[in-house]
Amino acid sequence: MQQMQITQDTHVENMTGTGLKEMPLPMDIGKGSVHLLALSTGIRLSICDYQLHHPTQLIYNAFPRVFGFGFCLSGDIINKPSEFRDSGVIRPGQSAVFHFDGGDMQETVSTERVIRVDLILDPDQFQDIICNDTRLNFPSLQKVLTSPGRLFQPLIPAMQSALMQMLNCPYHGATRNFFMEGKALELVAYKLDQLGEKKNRNTATPPLDDELVDRTRYAGRLLTRDLENPPSISELAGNVGMCRSKLHFCFQQVYGTTPFEYLRLKRLETAQRLLHQGMNVTQAAFAVGYSSLSHFTKAFKQYTGCLPSHYRPGKN
């Protein structure tokens, strides 16, 4: 496995001002880039969209203290800060809150395309905001704020939509900065809601056992195997040995959404990829199971913030 040293001057935490900084990957390492943007609210934004030629171990030396929220749309990353005993695996469809006190860190990245967004905040300033608002009560967030740690949760559909709109931002200059800042704050709001007291009561349902998680992930694969002709919920539930209500419950636990919404998101993700590959809008819509172009256009615009024609060759 090849290694790549990440120097301190490339860390998003060391950015000043409010400008956009693009860091393309060296051509011998892979393709794609990392965009860094410091926002006027103090949020520092990192947008990763790259694909490596070979599995690579990224070595960060003298990594600074960092707190923030992470969102992963694609790519498996094994993350190991020196202060942690165990590695953490960042998977597609995950959101996270994290706090590292600094030191060295290693990340092992495969050849799968990585699409990941991190929001970096000042932990002391953020803690003051949380503590000063007596209406807020986030036990799990307070724990990560006060000591190094990380907490993984599923991406909810609203997060996915905001992330896609950030990745496909059509604006430039100051307009882009305002747009990105609004979406970053939107993501913070979604995370606070997800971490809120109502989601962390002692009466909360315990996590699913491994067998139910495996069956639910199998159901997800069956549901999206043929996007033009997906199984009904009753058929899907029968194929994985659950009743409909149990399947809905397990989907919420594993994917953070319903089977119907999961299918809708996968259809739109696939349509986006097909459009990138050169398929026209009509073909892409029908290929993923939409019989109405107007319904497809509306859903695609809501998901990505752009019309499907934006992805046609020569229109980007």
C-alpha positions as MATLAB code, in Angstrom:
seq = 'MQQMQITQDTHVENMTGTGLKEMPLPMDIGKGSVHLLALSTGIRLSICDYQLHHPTQLIYNAFPRVFGFGFCLSGDIINKPSEFRDSGVIRPGQSAVFHFDGGDMQETVSTERVIRVDLILDPDQFQDIICNDTRLNFPSLQKVLTSPGRLFQPLIPAMQSALMQMLNCPYHGATRNFFMEGKALELVAYKLDQLGEKKNRNTATPPLDDELVDRTRYAGRLLTRDLENPPSISELAGNVGMCRSKLHFCFQQVYGTTPFEYLRLKRLETAQRLLHQGMNVTQAAFAVGYSSLSHFTKAFKQYTGCLPSHYRPGKN';
ca = [
       0.000    0.000    0.000;
       1.374    3.426   -0.939;
       1.666    6.261    1.569;
       1.103    9.988    1.211;
       2.255   12.625    3.702;
      -0.197   15.478    4.369;
       1.709   18.571    5.484;
       0.420   21.001    8.071;
      -0.063   23.880    5.629;
      -2.789   21.902    3.810;
      -4.966   21.484    6.898;
      -8.317   23.240    6.685;
      -7.860   24.285   10.309;
      -5.057   26.641    9.326;
      -7.102   28.584    6.790;
      -7.597   32.307    7.255;
      -9.914   34.728    5.465;
     -12.970   33.683    3.511;
     -11.478   32.573    0.196;
     -11.904   29.265   -1.622;
      -8.830   27.078   -1.888;
      -8.674   24.131   -4.290;
      -6.138   21.339   -3.799;
      -6.091   18.973   -6.807;
      -4.681   15.497   -6.249;
      -1.328   14.816   -7.944;
      -2.011   12.951  -11.191;
       0.151   10.013  -10.110;
      -1.959    9.617   -6.942;
      -5.467    9.913   -8.346;
      -8.030   12.312   -9.775;
     -10.267   14.885   -8.137;
      -9.609   17.487   -5.491;
     -10.274   18.856   -2.025;
     -11.921   22.277   -1.739;
     -11.422   24.333    1.420;
     -13.584   27.321    2.273;
     -13.485   29.494    5.389;
     -16.922   31.036    6.012;
     -17.708   34.316    7.749;
     -19.505   32.513   10.597;
     -16.221   30.833   11.561;
     -17.148   27.476   10.023;
     -14.343   25.989    7.953;
     -15.631   23.813    5.158;
     -13.814   20.885    3.524;
     -15.337   19.249    0.432;
     -13.578   16.102   -0.785;
     -14.368   14.563   -4.169;
     -11.548   12.335   -5.395;
     -10.623    8.813   -6.434;
      -7.228    7.222   -5.841;
      -5.427    4.948   -8.298;
      -4.289    2.618   -5.503;
      -5.245    2.035   -1.857;
      -3.339    4.691    0.063;
      -2.454    5.470    3.649;
      -2.689    9.213    4.279;
      -0.415   10.326    7.115;
      -1.232   13.642    8.806;
       1.622   14.991   10.919;
       1.025   17.427   13.792;
      -2.732   17.446   13.161;
      -4.269   20.321   15.172;
      -7.145   20.173   17.654;
     -10.351   19.872   15.690;
     -14.097   19.601   16.331;
     -16.862   19.357   13.782;
     -19.456   17.440   11.834;
     -18.724   15.037    8.984;
     -20.909   13.716    6.190;
     -19.917   10.820    3.900;
     -21.740   10.148    0.629;
     -19.251    7.721   -0.923;
     -16.078    5.832   -0.027;
     -14.878    3.780    2.947;
     -12.170    5.454    5.052;
     -10.391    3.871    8.025;
      -9.483    6.685   10.416;
      -6.977    6.332   13.293;
      -5.928    9.406   15.335;
      -2.903    8.688   17.522;
      -4.881    9.543   20.681;
      -7.508    6.842   19.977;
      -6.974    3.201   20.817;
      -9.165    1.890   17.996;
      -9.695    2.861   14.380;
     -13.025    4.196   13.173;
     -14.536    3.336    9.797;
     -16.211    6.178    7.918;
     -18.810    4.618    5.610;
     -21.163    5.934    2.908;
     -24.473    7.125    4.321;
     -22.974    8.209    7.645;
     -22.907   11.513    9.458;
     -20.687   12.098   12.461;
     -19.653   14.478   15.191;
     -15.953   14.298   16.058;
     -13.383   15.850   18.392;
      -9.627   15.247   18.119;
      -7.193   16.894   20.534;
      -4.349   16.922   18.051;
      -1.312   14.850   17.167;
      -0.682   12.457   14.318;
      -3.471   10.782   12.370;
      -3.671    8.109    9.682;
      -6.426    7.446    7.165;
      -6.551    4.426    4.875;
      -8.500    5.110    1.685;
      -9.486    2.534   -0.958;
      -9.866    3.116   -4.701;
     -13.595    3.827   -4.382;
     -14.592    7.423   -5.119;
     -14.626    9.521   -1.947;
     -17.319   12.196   -1.572;
     -17.180   13.714    1.880;
     -17.987   17.055    3.506;
     -16.607   18.222    6.874;
     -17.699   21.277    8.848;
     -14.965   22.393   11.263;
     -15.991   24.609   14.196;
     -14.265   26.133   17.199;
     -15.177   23.720   20.052;
     -15.032   26.324   22.825;
     -17.186   28.807   20.926;
     -19.665   26.103   19.952;
     -19.868   24.819   23.523;
     -20.606   28.343   24.770;
     -23.514   28.587   22.326;
     -24.933   25.234   23.424;
     -24.485   25.877   27.156;
     -25.963   29.379   27.023;
     -29.213   28.173   25.464;
     -31.114   26.479   28.273;
     -33.638   25.131   25.765;
     -31.008   22.832   24.280;
     -29.969   19.562   25.873;
     -27.588   17.337   23.924;
     -25.970   14.775   26.262;
     -24.188   12.871   23.488;
     -22.928   16.096   21.887;
     -21.688   17.466   25.218;
     -19.675   14.297   25.755;
     -17.852   14.691   22.428;
     -17.385   18.435   23.002;
     -15.659   17.987   26.343;
     -13.369   15.064   25.483;
     -11.964   13.452   22.321;
     -14.365   11.080   20.631;
     -16.671   10.518   17.688;
     -20.273    9.533   17.215;
     -21.611    8.053   13.972;
     -25.249    8.311   12.867;
     -27.041    7.748    9.537;
     -27.403   10.498    6.972;
     -31.022   11.591    6.798;
     -32.583   12.525    3.422;
     -32.574   16.253    4.252;
     -28.805   16.088    4.843;
     -28.249   14.257    1.566;
     -30.219   16.881   -0.337;
     -28.279   19.772    1.260;
     -24.970   18.016    0.539;
     -25.837   17.439   -3.116;
     -26.770   21.110   -3.486;
     -23.407   22.112   -1.995;
     -21.525   19.770   -4.318;
     -23.372   21.168   -7.331;
     -23.352   24.840   -6.311;
     -24.040   26.861   -9.500;
     -22.819   30.190   -8.083;
     -19.482   31.971   -7.935;
     -17.735   34.569   -5.819;
     -19.645   36.193   -2.967;
     -22.923   34.578   -4.057;
     -21.302   31.153   -3.769;
     -20.035   31.980   -0.270;
     -23.500   33.029    0.906;
     -25.024   29.888   -0.603;
     -22.429   27.562    0.934;
     -22.724   29.255    4.315;
     -26.493   28.803    4.305;
     -26.183   25.110    3.450;
     -23.484   24.604    6.098;
     -25.736   26.131    8.773;
     -28.592   23.974    7.490;
     -26.454   20.869    8.022;
     -25.563   22.017   11.550;
     -29.282   22.405   12.292;
     -30.015   18.894   11.005;
     -27.218   17.461   13.164;
     -28.440   19.279   16.271;
     -31.922   17.927   15.672;
     -30.516   14.425   15.204;
     -28.440   14.723   18.383;
     -31.211   16.353   20.410;
     -32.632   15.095   23.662;
     -35.725   13.638   22.004;
     -33.464   11.263   20.078;
     -31.424   10.270   23.156;
     -33.899    9.509   25.940;
     -33.343    6.505   28.174;
     -36.504    5.027   26.689;
     -34.911    4.959   23.242;
     -34.976    1.650   21.388;
     -31.729   -0.341   21.726;
     -29.662   -0.792   18.551;
     -30.443   -3.647   16.169;
     -28.481   -6.855   16.476;
     -26.070   -7.829   13.682;
     -28.488  -10.276   12.061;
     -31.221   -7.647   11.660;
     -28.694   -5.129   10.326;
     -27.506   -7.674    7.726;
     -31.085   -8.497    6.700;
     -31.914   -4.811    6.392;
     -28.866   -4.133    4.225;
     -29.841   -7.129    2.087;
     -33.320   -5.616    1.750;
     -31.683   -2.375    0.605;
     -29.769   -4.252   -2.098;
     -32.889   -6.106   -3.250;
     -34.882   -2.876   -3.371;
     -32.357   -1.158   -5.650;
     -31.233   -4.124   -7.754;
     -33.748   -3.286  -10.508;
     -34.698    0.381  -10.254;
     -37.161    0.137  -13.134;
     -39.128   -2.656  -11.469;
     -38.458   -2.693   -7.719;
     -40.323   -5.143   -5.464;
     -43.300   -3.959   -3.452;
     -42.781   -3.426    0.266;
     -44.758   -6.603    0.989;
     -42.585   -8.623   -1.408;
     -39.431   -7.093    0.010;
     -40.464   -7.819    3.592;
     -41.265  -11.432    2.713;
     -37.910  -11.902    0.965;
     -35.982  -10.902    4.094;
     -38.265  -12.616    6.619;
     -39.868   -9.543    8.203;
     -43.311   -8.056    8.410;
     -43.874   -4.650    6.789;
     -43.801   -2.722   10.063;
     -40.584   -4.442   11.168;
     -38.956   -3.658    7.826;
     -39.913    0.030    8.106;
     -38.531    0.154   11.642;
     -35.237   -1.507   10.673;
     -34.813    0.791    7.653;
     -35.185    3.802    9.912;
     -32.551    2.396   12.264;
     -30.008    1.422    9.568;
     -30.574    4.039    6.843;
     -32.341    6.819    8.740;
     -35.252    6.811    6.296;
     -38.135    4.724    4.929;
     -37.757    2.083    2.191;
     -39.664    4.335   -0.241;
     -37.425    7.336    0.424;
     -34.317    5.122    0.230;
     -35.446    3.892   -3.201;
     -36.117    7.466   -4.346;
     -32.637    8.609   -3.303;
     -30.949    5.656   -5.013;
     -32.907    6.364   -8.201;
     -31.749    9.975   -8.200;
     -28.130    9.033   -7.385;
     -28.136    6.563  -10.285;
     -29.766    9.063  -12.636;
     -27.087   11.611  -11.773;
     -24.360    9.092  -12.603;
     -26.034    8.147  -15.907;
     -26.311   11.799  -16.904;
     -22.621   12.305  -16.117;
     -21.863    9.353  -18.394;
     -23.659   11.036  -21.292;
     -27.163    9.544  -21.209;
     -29.881   12.035  -22.093;
     -32.503   13.141  -19.585;
     -35.342   11.017  -20.961;
     -33.237    7.852  -21.045;
     -31.929    8.426  -17.523;
     -35.413    9.052  -16.131;
     -36.836    5.864  -17.643;
     -33.735    3.833  -16.715;
     -34.315    4.493  -13.015;
     -38.054    3.917  -13.062;
     -39.620    7.359  -13.653;
     -42.451    7.291  -16.193;
     -43.054   11.052  -15.992;
     -40.330   13.482  -17.068;
     -41.912   16.326  -15.116;
     -41.903   14.265  -11.892;
     -38.302   13.253  -12.529;
     -37.198   16.836  -13.202;
     -38.897   18.111  -10.047;
     -37.406   15.348   -7.863;
     -33.929   15.772   -9.374;
     -33.982   19.561   -8.899;
     -35.091   19.117   -5.277;
     -32.325   16.566   -4.643;
     -29.362   18.278   -6.351;
     -30.463   21.903   -6.624;
     -29.942   21.710  -10.405;
     -32.004   20.683  -13.406;
     -31.142   17.295  -14.976;
     -29.901   19.070  -18.101;
     -27.043   20.512  -16.008;
     -25.394   17.095  -16.130;
     -25.484   16.663  -19.888;
     -22.074   16.757  -21.636;
     -21.040   20.316  -22.341;
     -23.517   21.778  -19.849;
     -21.406   21.572  -16.672;
];
